Coordinates of C-alpha atoms in Angstrom, one line a residue:
M1 CA 0.0 0.0 0.0
S2 CA 1.5 3.4 -1.0
T3 CA 2.2 5.7 1.8
N4 CA 0.0 8.5 0.5
Q5 CA -3.0 6.3 -0.1
K6 CA -5.8 6.6 2.5
I7 CA -6.8 3.5 4.5
K8 CA -10.5 2.9 3.9
F9 CA -12.6 2.0 7.0
A10 CA -16.1 0.7 7.6
V11 CA -17.7 0.6 11.1
I12 CA -20.1 -2.0 12.3
G13 CA -22.1 -0.9 15.4
L14 CA -23.0 2.7 15.9
G15 CA -23.5 2.9 19.7
H16 CA -21.3 5.2 21.9
I17 CA -18.1 3.5 21.0
G18 CA -18.9 3.0 17.3
K19 CA -19.5 6.7 17.0
R20 CA -16.2 7.3 18.7
H21 CA -14.5 5.1 16.1
C22 CA -16.2 7.1 13.3
E23 CA -15.0 10.4 14.8
M24 CA -11.4 9.2 15.2
I25 CA -11.3 7.8 11.6
K26 CA -12.6 11.1 10.3
R27 CA -9.9 13.0 12.2
N28 CA -7.1 10.9 10.9
S29 CA -5.6 12.4 7.7
G30 CA -4.5 8.9 6.6
A31 CA -7.9 7.3 7.0
E32 CA -11.3 7.5 5.2
L33 CA -14.7 6.4 6.6
V34 CA -16.5 4.6 3.7
A35 CA -19.6 3.0 5.2
I36 CA -21.6 2.2 8.4
C37 CA -23.6 -0.8 9.5
D38 CA -26.1 -1.0 12.4
I39 CA -29.4 -3.0 12.8
K40 CA -31.1 0.2 14.0
K41 CA -32.2 3.1 11.8
Q42 CA -30.1 6.2 11.4
E43 CA -32.7 8.4 13.1
E44 CA -32.9 6.1 16.1
L45 CA -29.2 6.6 16.6
N46 CA -29.1 10.4 15.9
W47 CA -26.7 9.7 13.0
D48 CA -26.9 12.5 10.5
S49 CA -24.6 11.6 7.6
D50 CA -24.7 10.9 3.9
L51 CA -22.4 7.9 4.2
P52 CA -23.7 4.6 2.9
Y53 CA -25.6 2.9 5.7
Y54 CA -26.5 -0.8 6.0
H55 CA -28.4 -3.0 8.3
S56 CA -26.5 -6.2 7.5
V57 CA -22.8 -6.9 7.6
N58 CA -23.0 -9.0 4.4
D59 CA -24.6 -6.0 2.5
L60 CA -21.9 -3.7 3.6
L61 CA -19.1 -6.1 2.7
T62 CA -20.7 -7.0 -0.7
N63 CA -21.2 -3.3 -1.7
H64 CA -17.8 -2.1 -0.6
P65 CA -15.0 -4.3 -1.9
E66 CA -12.7 -1.2 -1.6
V67 CA -12.8 -1.3 2.3
D68 CA -9.4 -2.1 3.9
V69 CA -10.4 -2.3 7.5
V70 CA -13.7 -3.2 9.3
N71 CA -14.1 -1.9 12.9
I72 CA -16.4 -4.1 15.0
C73 CA -18.1 -2.1 17.7
T74 CA -21.2 -4.2 18.3
P75 CA -22.3 -6.1 21.5
N76 CA -19.6 -8.4 22.8
G77 CA -21.4 -11.6 21.9
L78 CA -21.3 -10.7 18.2
H79 CA -17.6 -9.8 18.0
A80 CA -16.2 -13.2 17.0
K81 CA -18.8 -14.0 14.4
Q82 CA -18.6 -10.6 12.7
A83 CA -14.8 -10.6 12.9
I84 CA -14.7 -13.9 11.0
E85 CA -17.3 -12.6 8.5
A86 CA -15.1 -9.5 7.8
L87 CA -11.9 -11.6 7.6
E88 CA -13.5 -14.0 5.1
A89 CA -14.2 -10.9 3.0
K90 CA -10.4 -10.3 3.1
K91 CA -10.6 -7.2 5.4
H92 CA -8.3 -6.3 8.3
I93 CA -10.3 -5.9 11.5
V94 CA -10.3 -3.7 14.6
V95 CA -12.2 -5.5 17.3
E96 CA -13.5 -3.7 20.4
K97 CA -12.8 -5.4 23.6
P98 CA -13.4 -8.2 24.3
M99 CA -12.3 -10.0 21.2
A100 CA -14.8 -12.9 22.0
L101 CA -16.6 -14.3 25.0
N102 CA -14.6 -17.5 25.1
K103 CA -11.1 -18.8 24.2
T104 CA -12.5 -21.1 21.5
D105 CA -14.1 -18.3 19.5
A106 CA -11.1 -16.1 19.9
E107 CA -8.9 -18.9 18.5
K108 CA -11.3 -19.1 15.5
V109 CA -10.8 -15.4 14.8
I110 CA -7.0 -15.8 14.9
F111 CA -7.1 -18.9 12.7
K112 CA -9.2 -17.1 10.1
A113 CA -6.9 -14.1 10.2
L114 CA -3.8 -16.3 9.6
Q115 CA -5.6 -18.2 6.8
M116 CA -6.5 -14.9 5.1
S117 CA -3.2 -13.1 5.9
K118 CA -5.0 -10.3 7.5
Q119 CA -4.3 -8.2 10.7
V120 CA -6.4 -8.3 13.8
F121 CA -6.2 -5.2 16.0
A122 CA -7.6 -5.7 19.5
V123 CA -8.8 -2.6 21.2
M124 CA -7.1 -2.1 24.6
Q125 CA -7.0 1.6 24.9
N126 CA -5.6 1.9 28.5
R127 CA -2.2 0.9 27.2
Y128 CA -1.8 4.3 25.7
S129 CA -2.3 6.4 28.8
P130 CA 0.9 8.0 30.2
P131 CA 0.8 6.2 33.6
S132 CA 0.4 2.8 31.8
V133 CA 3.4 3.6 29.4
W134 CA 5.4 4.6 32.5
L135 CA 4.5 1.5 34.4
K136 CA 5.5 -0.7 31.5
E137 CA 8.9 1.0 31.4
M138 CA 9.3 0.6 35.2
V139 CA 8.5 -3.2 35.0
E140 CA 10.6 -3.8 31.9
E141 CA 13.6 -2.0 33.4
K142 CA 13.1 -4.0 36.7
R143 CA 13.1 -0.7 38.7
L144 CA 10.9 -2.3 41.3
G145 CA 13.1 -5.4 41.6
D146 CA 11.3 -8.7 42.2
I147 CA 7.5 -8.3 42.2
F148 CA 5.9 -9.4 45.4
M149 CA 2.3 -8.2 45.2
V150 CA 0.0 -6.6 42.7
Q151 CA -3.5 -5.3 43.6
L152 CA -6.0 -4.2 41.0
N153 CA -9.1 -2.4 42.2
C154 CA -11.9 -1.5 39.9
Y155 CA -14.9 0.2 41.6
W156 CA -17.3 1.7 39.2
N157 CA -20.9 2.8 39.1
R158 CA -23.1 1.0 36.6
D159 CA -26.7 1.4 37.7
D160 CA -30.2 1.5 36.0
R161 CA -29.1 4.5 33.9
Y162 CA -26.7 2.1 32.3
Y163 CA -28.6 -1.2 32.4
S164 CA -31.7 0.1 30.9
N165 CA -34.5 -2.1 29.6
G166 CA -34.1 -3.5 26.1
N167 CA -30.3 -2.7 26.2
W168 CA -27.8 -5.5 25.4
H169 CA -25.9 -4.6 28.5
G170 CA -26.6 -7.2 31.2
N171 CA -27.6 -9.9 28.8
K172 CA -25.5 -13.0 29.3
E173 CA -25.3 -14.0 25.6
L174 CA -24.5 -10.5 24.3
D175 CA -22.6 -8.9 27.3
G176 CA -20.9 -12.0 28.8
G177 CA -20.3 -10.6 32.3
T178 CA -18.9 -7.6 34.2
L179 CA -15.2 -8.5 33.6
F180 CA -15.8 -8.7 29.9
T181 CA -17.6 -5.4 29.3
Q182 CA -16.4 -3.2 32.1
F183 CA -12.9 -4.3 33.2
S184 CA -11.2 -6.4 30.5
H185 CA -8.9 -3.5 29.6
F186 CA -7.6 -3.4 33.2
I187 CA -7.0 -7.2 33.1
D188 CA -5.2 -6.5 29.8
I189 CA -2.9 -3.9 31.6
M190 CA -2.1 -6.5 34.3
Y191 CA -1.3 -9.1 31.6
W192 CA 0.8 -6.6 29.6
L193 CA 2.8 -5.7 32.7
F194 CA 3.2 -9.0 34.5
G195 CA 2.1 -11.9 32.3
D196 CA -0.2 -14.8 32.8
I197 CA -1.8 -16.0 36.1
T198 CA -2.4 -19.3 37.8
N199 CA -3.9 -20.7 41.1
I200 CA -7.0 -18.6 40.7
N201 CA -9.6 -18.3 43.5
G202 CA -12.7 -16.1 43.4
N203 CA -15.6 -14.9 45.5
F204 CA -18.5 -13.4 43.5
K205 CA -21.7 -11.5 44.5
D206 CA -24.6 -9.8 42.8
F207 CA -25.5 -7.0 45.2
A208 CA -27.3 -4.3 43.2
H209 CA -28.1 -5.8 39.8
Q210 CA -30.3 -8.8 40.4
H211 CA -33.2 -7.1 38.6
S212 CA -31.1 -5.8 35.7
T213 CA -28.3 -8.2 34.7
D214 CA -27.8 -12.0 34.2
F215 CA -24.6 -12.1 36.2
E216 CA -22.5 -10.9 39.1
D217 CA -21.7 -7.2 39.8
S218 CA -18.8 -7.7 42.3
G219 CA -15.9 -10.1 42.9
F220 CA -12.7 -10.7 44.9
V221 CA -10.2 -12.7 42.9
T222 CA -6.8 -13.9 44.0
F223 CA -4.0 -15.6 42.0
D224 CA -0.3 -16.1 41.5
F225 CA 1.7 -14.7 38.5
I226 CA 3.6 -17.4 36.5
N227 CA 6.5 -15.0 36.4
G228 CA 6.5 -14.6 40.2
G229 CA 4.6 -12.7 42.8
T230 CA 0.9 -12.8 43.9
G231 CA -2.0 -10.7 42.9
S232 CA -5.6 -9.8 43.5
L233 CA -8.4 -8.2 41.4
N234 CA -11.2 -6.6 43.4
Y235 CA -14.1 -5.2 41.3
S236 CA -17.6 -3.9 41.5
T237 CA -20.2 -2.0 39.5
A238 CA -22.4 -1.6 42.6
V239 CA -20.7 1.7 43.6
W240 CA -23.4 4.3 44.3
D241 CA -24.0 7.2 41.9
K242 CA -20.5 7.6 40.3
N243 CA -17.2 5.8 39.7
L244 CA -14.9 5.5 42.7
E245 CA -11.6 4.4 41.2
S246 CA -9.6 2.1 39.1
S247 CA -6.2 1.5 40.7
I248 CA -3.2 -0.7 40.6
T249 CA -0.7 -1.0 43.5
I250 CA 2.6 -2.8 42.9
I251 CA 4.9 -3.8 45.7
G252 CA 8.4 -5.0 44.8
N253 CA 11.6 -5.5 46.8
Q254 CA 13.0 -2.2 45.5
G255 CA 10.0 0.0 45.5
T256 CA 6.2 0.7 45.7
V257 CA 4.0 2.4 43.1
K258 CA 0.3 3.1 42.9
V259 CA -1.7 4.4 40.0
S260 CA -5.2 5.5 40.8
G261 CA -8.0 7.9 39.9
Q262 CA -11.4 7.2 38.3
Y263 CA -9.8 5.5 35.4
M264 CA -6.2 4.8 36.4
N265 CA -5.0 8.2 35.3
E266 CA -2.9 9.5 38.3
V267 CA 0.3 8.3 39.8
V268 CA -0.4 8.7 43.6
E269 CA 2.6 6.9 45.0
C270 CA 6.1 6.3 43.7
H271 CA 8.7 5.3 46.3
V272 CA 11.5 3.5 44.4
K273 CA 15.2 2.9 45.3
D274 CA 17.5 5.4 43.6
Y275 CA 14.7 6.8 41.4
E276 CA 13.0 10.1 40.9
M277 CA 9.6 10.2 39.4
P278 CA 9.5 12.1 36.0
V279 CA 6.7 14.5 35.1
L280 CA 4.2 12.5 32.9
A281 CA 2.1 13.9 30.1
E282 CA -1.5 14.6 31.0
S283 CA -4.0 11.7 30.6
N284 CA -6.9 12.1 28.2
P285 CA -10.3 12.7 29.8
P286 CA -12.6 9.7 30.2
N287 CA -15.2 8.8 27.6
D288 CA -18.3 10.6 28.8
Y289 CA -21.6 8.7 28.3
G290 CA -23.8 11.3 30.1
P291 CA -24.6 9.9 33.5
Y292 CA -21.6 7.6 33.7
K293 CA -18.0 7.6 32.7
G294 CA -15.8 5.1 30.9
S295 CA -12.1 4.7 30.4
A296 CA -9.7 7.3 29.0
A297 CA -10.6 8.5 25.5
N298 CA -7.6 6.9 23.7
H299 CA -9.3 5.6 20.6
H300 CA -7.4 8.0 18.3
Y301 CA -4.2 6.2 19.2
I302 CA -5.7 2.9 18.0
I303 CA -6.8 4.3 14.6
D304 CA -3.3 5.9 14.3
N305 CA -1.7 2.5 14.9
V306 CA -3.9 0.8 12.4
V307 CA -3.0 3.3 9.7
E308 CA 0.7 3.2 10.4
V309 CA 0.8 -0.6 10.6
L310 CA -1.0 -1.0 7.2
K311 CA 1.4 1.5 5.7
G312 CA 4.3 -0.6 6.9
N313 CA 5.6 2.0 9.3
T314 CA 5.2 0.3 12.7
T315 CA 4.0 -2.7 14.7
I316 CA 0.7 -3.5 16.2
T317 CA 0.2 -2.1 19.7
T318 CA -2.2 -4.8 20.9
N319 CA -2.1 -8.0 18.8
A320 CA -4.7 -10.7 18.5
L321 CA -2.9 -13.2 20.7
E322 CA -2.9 -10.7 23.6
G323 CA -6.6 -10.1 22.9
L324 CA -7.1 -13.9 23.2
K325 CA -5.1 -14.1 26.4
V326 CA -7.4 -11.6 28.1
V327 CA -10.5 -13.5 27.1
E328 CA -8.9 -16.7 28.3
M329 CA -7.9 -15.2 31.7
I330 CA -11.4 -13.9 32.3
E331 CA -12.8 -17.3 31.3
R332 CA -10.6 -19.0 33.9
I333 CA -11.5 -16.5 36.5
Y334 CA -15.2 -17.1 35.8
Q335 CA -14.7 -20.9 36.2
N336 CA -14.7 -20.1 40.0
K337 CA -18.1 -18.5 39.8
P338 CA -21.3 -20.3 40.9
S339 CA -23.6 -21.2 38.0
N340 CA -26.4 -19.0 39.3
L341 CA -24.3 -15.8 38.9

């Protein structure tokens, strides 16, 4: 692909995140938005655009052979099926998190991508935030020494303003569970920094969402890292009225760091042997969905990465295998969950 040729995108799913993808594609000088697909009518979604608009993935793919990349921003349970459909049409794909709701389906996506020689970009936007980039450097440079303990806390508000009637959120088949929809990108950060986990134990509850979701809203999970050290993940969407925090605390034999804030955007502790904390760039604000907040608005980095990779200028920030590992880790965590949650 020539360096001055625009990468042509199509977006499937026009909810909050789908619209965000469209906006980021439009803002990228190396990208062009060609077509949209959603089962709902344009008017229902307040989408005012002359772009070609389809209600079926097949119609979009059939009518637009020129498309290079398909961005999949639909409910979680549709990701793997639509990813395979786009790959079979010889398109590169950008898949919103999670890549699938089980390891088997994620493997099918990767198999199809290899078969078709196409790229799979897994969306894990938290990797781009300045504190995450800094943590990665700290761990890779072994500044903290041996890792003893890692604690990940994710305490968010997701009440009836979010789990409204008729919405796919909260539906077992389409949503998959709290860890898949709300916190998979934090599990991705943990995997990115410290690798895989084993010896998983969990305690799960459904405190505030028995009337609105098919699954748990809270959990305490403990595990060991294969690379050494122990860890815990404590999460809940039952926090009253607004998000409390997403935080990671890391204790090593040469130092302690903690990154916190509503969406893991502030370094609140850095006490490390022979090390002075640098001034980090400002984190982007969170995605704002009206009554509730999401993770940092880093989707423009993802589109930039797709364009630069397809032009042969760089490597993928989050590859398909990493997307699969996050799905598989959540699946293993959920194996500890009672069948009625």
